[in-house]
Short mmCIF file of C-alpha atoms in Angstrom, two decimals:
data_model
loop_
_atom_site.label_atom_id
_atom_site.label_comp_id
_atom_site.label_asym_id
_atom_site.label_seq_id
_atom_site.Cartn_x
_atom_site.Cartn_y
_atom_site.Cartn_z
CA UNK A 125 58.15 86.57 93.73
CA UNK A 126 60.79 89.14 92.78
CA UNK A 127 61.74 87.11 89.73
CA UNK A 128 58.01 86.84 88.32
CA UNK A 129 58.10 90.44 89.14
CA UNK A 130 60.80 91.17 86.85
CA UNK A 131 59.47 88.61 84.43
CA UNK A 132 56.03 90.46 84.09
CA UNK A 133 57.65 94.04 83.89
CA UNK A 134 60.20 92.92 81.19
CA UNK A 135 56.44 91.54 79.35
CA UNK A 136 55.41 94.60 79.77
CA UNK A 137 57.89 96.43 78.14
CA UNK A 138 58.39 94.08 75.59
CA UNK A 139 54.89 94.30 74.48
CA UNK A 140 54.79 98.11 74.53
CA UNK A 141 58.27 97.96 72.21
CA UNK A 142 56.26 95.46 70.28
CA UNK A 143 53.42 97.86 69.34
CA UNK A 144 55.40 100.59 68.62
CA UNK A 145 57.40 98.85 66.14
CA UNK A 146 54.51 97.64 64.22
CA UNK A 147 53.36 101.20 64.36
CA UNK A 148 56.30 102.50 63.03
CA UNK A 149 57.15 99.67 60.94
CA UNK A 150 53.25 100.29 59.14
CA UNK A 151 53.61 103.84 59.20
CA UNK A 152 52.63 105.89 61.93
CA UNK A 153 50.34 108.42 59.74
CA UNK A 154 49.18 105.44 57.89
CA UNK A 155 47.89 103.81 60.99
CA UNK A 156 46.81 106.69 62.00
CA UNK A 157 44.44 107.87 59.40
CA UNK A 158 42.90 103.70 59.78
CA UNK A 159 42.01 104.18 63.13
CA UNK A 160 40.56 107.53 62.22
CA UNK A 161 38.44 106.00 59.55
CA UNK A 162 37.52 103.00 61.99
CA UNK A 163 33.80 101.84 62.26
CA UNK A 164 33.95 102.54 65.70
CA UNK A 165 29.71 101.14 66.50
CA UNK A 166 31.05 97.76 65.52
CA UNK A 167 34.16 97.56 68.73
CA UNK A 168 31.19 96.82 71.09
CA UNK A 169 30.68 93.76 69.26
CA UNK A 170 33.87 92.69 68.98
CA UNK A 171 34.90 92.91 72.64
CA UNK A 172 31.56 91.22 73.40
CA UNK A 173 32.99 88.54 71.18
CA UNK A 174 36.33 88.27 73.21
CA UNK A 175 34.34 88.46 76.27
CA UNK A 176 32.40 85.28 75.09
CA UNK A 177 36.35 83.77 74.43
CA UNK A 178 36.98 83.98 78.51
CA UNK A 179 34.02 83.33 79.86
CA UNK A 180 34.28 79.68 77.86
CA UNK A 181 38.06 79.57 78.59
CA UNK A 182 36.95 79.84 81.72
CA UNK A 183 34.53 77.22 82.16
CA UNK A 184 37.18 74.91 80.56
CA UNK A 185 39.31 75.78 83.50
CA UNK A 186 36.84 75.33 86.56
CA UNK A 187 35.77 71.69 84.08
CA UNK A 188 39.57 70.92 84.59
CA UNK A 189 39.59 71.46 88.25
CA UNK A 190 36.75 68.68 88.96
CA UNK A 191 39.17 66.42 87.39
CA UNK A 192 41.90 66.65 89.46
CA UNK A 193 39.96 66.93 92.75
CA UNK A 194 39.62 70.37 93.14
CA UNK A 195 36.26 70.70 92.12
CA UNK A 196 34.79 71.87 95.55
CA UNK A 197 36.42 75.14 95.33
CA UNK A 198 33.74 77.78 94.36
CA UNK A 199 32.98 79.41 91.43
CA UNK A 200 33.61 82.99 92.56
CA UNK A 201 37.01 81.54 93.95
CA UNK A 202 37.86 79.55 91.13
CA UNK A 203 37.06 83.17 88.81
CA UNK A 204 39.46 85.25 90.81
CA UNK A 205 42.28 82.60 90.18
CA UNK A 206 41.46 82.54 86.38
CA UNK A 207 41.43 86.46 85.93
CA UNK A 208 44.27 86.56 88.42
CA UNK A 209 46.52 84.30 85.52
CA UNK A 210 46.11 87.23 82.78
CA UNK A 211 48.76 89.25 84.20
CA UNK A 212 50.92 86.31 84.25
CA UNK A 213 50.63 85.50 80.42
CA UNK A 214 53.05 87.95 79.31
CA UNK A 215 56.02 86.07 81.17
CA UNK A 216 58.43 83.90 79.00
CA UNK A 217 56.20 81.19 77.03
CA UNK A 218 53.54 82.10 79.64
CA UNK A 219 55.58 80.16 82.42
CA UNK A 220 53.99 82.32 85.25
CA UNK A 221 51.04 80.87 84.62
CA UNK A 222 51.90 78.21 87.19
CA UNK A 223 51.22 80.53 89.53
CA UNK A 224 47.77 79.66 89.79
CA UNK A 225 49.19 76.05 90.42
CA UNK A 226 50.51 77.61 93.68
CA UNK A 227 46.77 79.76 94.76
CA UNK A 228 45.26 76.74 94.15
CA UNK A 229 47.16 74.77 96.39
CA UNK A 230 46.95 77.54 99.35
CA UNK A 231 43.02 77.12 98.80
CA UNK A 232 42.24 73.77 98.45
CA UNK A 233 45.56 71.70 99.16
CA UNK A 234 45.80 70.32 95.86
CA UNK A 235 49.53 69.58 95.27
CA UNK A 236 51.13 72.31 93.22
CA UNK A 237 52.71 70.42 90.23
CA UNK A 238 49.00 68.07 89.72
CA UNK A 239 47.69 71.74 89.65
CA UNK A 240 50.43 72.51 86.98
CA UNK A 241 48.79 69.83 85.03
CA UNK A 242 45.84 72.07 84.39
CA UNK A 243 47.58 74.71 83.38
CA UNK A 244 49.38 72.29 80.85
CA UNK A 245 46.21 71.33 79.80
CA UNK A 246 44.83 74.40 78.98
CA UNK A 247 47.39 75.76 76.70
CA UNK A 248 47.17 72.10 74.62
CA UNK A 249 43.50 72.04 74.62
CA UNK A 250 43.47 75.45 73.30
CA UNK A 251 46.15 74.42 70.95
CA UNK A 252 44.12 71.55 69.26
CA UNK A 253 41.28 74.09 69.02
CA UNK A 254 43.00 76.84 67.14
CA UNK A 255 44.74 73.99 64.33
CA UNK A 256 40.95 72.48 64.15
CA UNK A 257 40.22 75.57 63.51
CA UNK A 258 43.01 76.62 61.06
CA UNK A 259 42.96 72.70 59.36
CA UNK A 260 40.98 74.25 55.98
CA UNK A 261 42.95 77.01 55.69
CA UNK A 262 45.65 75.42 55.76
CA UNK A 263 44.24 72.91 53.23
CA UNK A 264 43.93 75.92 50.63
CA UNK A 265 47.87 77.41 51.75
CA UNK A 266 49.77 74.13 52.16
CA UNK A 267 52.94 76.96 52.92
CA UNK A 268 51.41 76.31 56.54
CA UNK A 269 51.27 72.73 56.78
CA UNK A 270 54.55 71.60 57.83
CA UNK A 271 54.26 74.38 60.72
CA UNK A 272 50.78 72.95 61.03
CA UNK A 273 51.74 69.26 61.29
CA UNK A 274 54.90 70.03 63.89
CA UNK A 275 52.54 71.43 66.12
CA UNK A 276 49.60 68.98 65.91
CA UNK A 277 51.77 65.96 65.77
CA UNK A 278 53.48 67.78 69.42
CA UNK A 279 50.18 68.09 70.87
CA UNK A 280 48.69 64.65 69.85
CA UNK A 281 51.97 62.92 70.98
CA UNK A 282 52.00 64.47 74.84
CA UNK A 283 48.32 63.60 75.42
CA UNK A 284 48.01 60.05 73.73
CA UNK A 285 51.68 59.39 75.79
CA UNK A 286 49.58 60.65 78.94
CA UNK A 287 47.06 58.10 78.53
CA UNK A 288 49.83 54.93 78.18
CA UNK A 289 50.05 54.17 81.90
CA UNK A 290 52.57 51.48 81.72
CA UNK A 291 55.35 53.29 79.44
CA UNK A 292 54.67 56.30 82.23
CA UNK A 293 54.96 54.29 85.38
CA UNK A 294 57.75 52.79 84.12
CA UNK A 295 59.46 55.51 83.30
CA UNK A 296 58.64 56.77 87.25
CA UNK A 297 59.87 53.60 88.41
CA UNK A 298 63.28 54.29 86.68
CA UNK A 299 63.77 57.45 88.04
CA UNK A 300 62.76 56.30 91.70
CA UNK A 301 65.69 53.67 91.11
CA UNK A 302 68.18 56.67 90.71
CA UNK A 303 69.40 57.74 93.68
CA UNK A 304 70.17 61.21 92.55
CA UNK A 305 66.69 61.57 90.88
CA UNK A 306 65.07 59.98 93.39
CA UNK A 307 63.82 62.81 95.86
CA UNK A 308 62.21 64.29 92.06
CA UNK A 309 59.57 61.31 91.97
CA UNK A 310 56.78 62.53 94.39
CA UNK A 311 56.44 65.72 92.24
CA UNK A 312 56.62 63.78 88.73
CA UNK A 313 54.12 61.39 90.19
CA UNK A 314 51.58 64.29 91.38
CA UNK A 315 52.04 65.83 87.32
CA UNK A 316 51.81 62.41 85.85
CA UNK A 317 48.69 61.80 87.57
CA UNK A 318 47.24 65.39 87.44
CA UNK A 319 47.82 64.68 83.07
CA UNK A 320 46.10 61.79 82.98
CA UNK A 321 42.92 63.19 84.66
CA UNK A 322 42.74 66.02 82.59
CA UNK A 323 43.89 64.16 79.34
CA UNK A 324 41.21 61.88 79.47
CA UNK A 325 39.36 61.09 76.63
CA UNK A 326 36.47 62.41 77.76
CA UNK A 327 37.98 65.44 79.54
CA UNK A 328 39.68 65.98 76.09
CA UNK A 329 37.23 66.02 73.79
CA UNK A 330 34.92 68.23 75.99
CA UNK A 331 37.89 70.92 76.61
CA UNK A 332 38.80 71.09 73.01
CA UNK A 333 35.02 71.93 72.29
CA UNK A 334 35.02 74.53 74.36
CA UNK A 335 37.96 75.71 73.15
CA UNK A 336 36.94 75.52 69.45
CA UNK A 337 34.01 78.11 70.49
CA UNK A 338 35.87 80.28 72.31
CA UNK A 339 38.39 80.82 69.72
CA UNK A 340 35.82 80.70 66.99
CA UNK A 341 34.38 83.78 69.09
CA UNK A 342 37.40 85.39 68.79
CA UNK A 343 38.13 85.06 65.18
CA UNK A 344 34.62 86.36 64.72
CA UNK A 345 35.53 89.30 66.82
CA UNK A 346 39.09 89.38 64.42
CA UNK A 347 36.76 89.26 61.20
CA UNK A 348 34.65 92.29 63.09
CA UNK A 349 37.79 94.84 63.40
CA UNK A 350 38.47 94.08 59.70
CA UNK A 351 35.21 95.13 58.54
CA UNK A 352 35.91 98.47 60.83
CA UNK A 353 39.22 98.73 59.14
CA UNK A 354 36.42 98.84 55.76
CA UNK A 355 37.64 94.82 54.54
CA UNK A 356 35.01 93.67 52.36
CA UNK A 357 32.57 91.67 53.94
CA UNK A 358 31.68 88.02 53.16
CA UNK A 359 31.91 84.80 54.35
CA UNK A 360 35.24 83.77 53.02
CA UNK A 361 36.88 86.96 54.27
CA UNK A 362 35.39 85.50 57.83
CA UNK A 363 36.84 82.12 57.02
CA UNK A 364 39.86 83.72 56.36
CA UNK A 365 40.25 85.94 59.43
CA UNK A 366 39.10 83.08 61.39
CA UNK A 367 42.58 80.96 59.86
CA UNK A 368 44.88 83.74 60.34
CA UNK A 369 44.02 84.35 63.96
CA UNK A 370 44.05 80.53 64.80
CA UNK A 371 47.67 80.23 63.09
CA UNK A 372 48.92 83.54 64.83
CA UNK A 373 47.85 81.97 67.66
CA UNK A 374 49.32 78.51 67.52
CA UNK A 375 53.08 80.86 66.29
CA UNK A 376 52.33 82.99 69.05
CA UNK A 377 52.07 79.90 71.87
CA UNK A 378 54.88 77.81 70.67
CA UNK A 379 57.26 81.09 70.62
CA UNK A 380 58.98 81.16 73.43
CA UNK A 381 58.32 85.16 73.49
CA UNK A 382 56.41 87.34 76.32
CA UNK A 383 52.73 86.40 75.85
CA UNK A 384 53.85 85.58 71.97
CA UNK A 385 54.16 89.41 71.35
CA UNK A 386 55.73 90.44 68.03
CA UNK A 387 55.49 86.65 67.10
CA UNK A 388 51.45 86.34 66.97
CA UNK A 389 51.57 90.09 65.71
CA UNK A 390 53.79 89.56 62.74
CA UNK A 391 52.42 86.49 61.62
CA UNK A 392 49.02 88.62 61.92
CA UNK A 393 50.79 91.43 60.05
CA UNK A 394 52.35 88.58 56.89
CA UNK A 395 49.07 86.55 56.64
CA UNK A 396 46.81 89.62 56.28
CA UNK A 397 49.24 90.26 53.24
CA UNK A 398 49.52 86.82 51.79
CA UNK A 399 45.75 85.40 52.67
CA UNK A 400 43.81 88.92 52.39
CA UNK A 401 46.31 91.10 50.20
CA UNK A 402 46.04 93.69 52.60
CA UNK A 403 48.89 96.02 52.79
CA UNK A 404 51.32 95.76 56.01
#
């Protein structure tokens, strides 16, 4: 617990570092004199539009517990676990996350790591949602499509290898043959298992919708805060602030940074410059 303590304070602070750089970095009377100008009736809308975001993240994640057994737990319970899990984004590629592996073990005796598997499985369904949703644009700025394909191929290739039971038993098997590896196989077996529940087919395909709304919500709510910031309106400005929020994201996940800080931000930052020709 002291670790993830230090973990989330050094997020902290490396978020709050992040910010001011970009403010500084932008121009502090610059930014300044945008925020003062800022259509200020139209924030309601675009928090209610990240508000929509959760709440369908969050049915994804009590959907995900039904798979692996844990389905019984209530909603208010399984809600308090979800929003408990913010906190814990800002740690190291979101690593404390797996904390909610551990409260939902002490509340329902699911075993930790097949918990893990949900967590897993909500950063890869949200993944495959944000490229859906950033496939066009990346169609008309092929710059982004080897960064594009990298990432989809990465996803594709750990739930499809999920789903192969015989190449993952037998690579269980193998390890429970090791002597030195051995006492490792009752965990990998409880993950294993916990993946291919929620990487079902059918679990898939019905995460990844709800994660294509959700994030479609919040690119909305992106395009909103442009239009504060005076952007011209129009649908291909909101096709283009939904792409550059979806990419940010996918850069921001796959950085290995505090809740993606400064990575999701500056790839904000450069695309608003390159897509929109708005000045940094």
């Amino acid at each position: 617990m002291k670790d993830l303590r230090r973990r989330l304070l050094a997020g902290l602070a490396f978020g709050f570092i992040v910010l001011l750089a970009l403010t500084f970095l932008g121009d502090a009377r610059q930014v300044a004199q945008r925020l003062a100008g800022f259509a200020w009736p139209i924030m309601p809308l675009a928090l209610g539009c990240t508000l929509v975001n959760y709440a369908l993240r969050f049915l994804k994640w009590h959907f995900y517990l039904r798979q692996i057994g844990a389905g019984e737990l209530p909603w208010r319970e399984s809600l308090r676990l979800f929003i408990g899990g913010f906190p814990l984004a800002v740690t190291p590629g979101k690593i404390g996350e797996v904390l909610k592996a551990v409260w939902l073990k002490q509340r329902t005796g699911v075993p930790v790591l097949r918990g893990t598997a949900v967590v897993l499985a909500e950063r890869i369904s949200d993944g495959l949602a944000v490229l859906g949703l950033s496939a066009l644009g990346v169609l008309a700025y092929p710059r982004y499509a080897p960064a594009f394909g990298a990432a989809l191929a990465a996803l594709v290739g750990i739930v499809a290898l999920s789903q192969i039971r015989p190449i993952a038993l037998g690579v269980l098997g193998t390890v429970e043959r090791i002597e030195r590896l051995r006492r490792f196989t009752s965990g990998l077996r409880e993950l294993y298992e916990g993946s291919y529940a929620v990487f079902r087919p059918r679990a898939t395909l019905m995460a990844v919708a709800l994660g294509t709304v959700s994030w479609l919500s919040e690119g909305i709510g992106f395009y909103l805060i442009l239009l504060g910031l005076d952007v011209r309106a129009g649908w291909e400005t909101a096709g283009k602030a939904v792409f550059i929020l979806s990419f940010a994201t996918v850069v921001g996940a796959v950085s290995t940074l505090p809740g993606g800080l400064g990575a999701a931000e500056g790839t904000i930052a450069g695309m608003l410059a390159a897509v929109l020709s708005l000045p940094v």
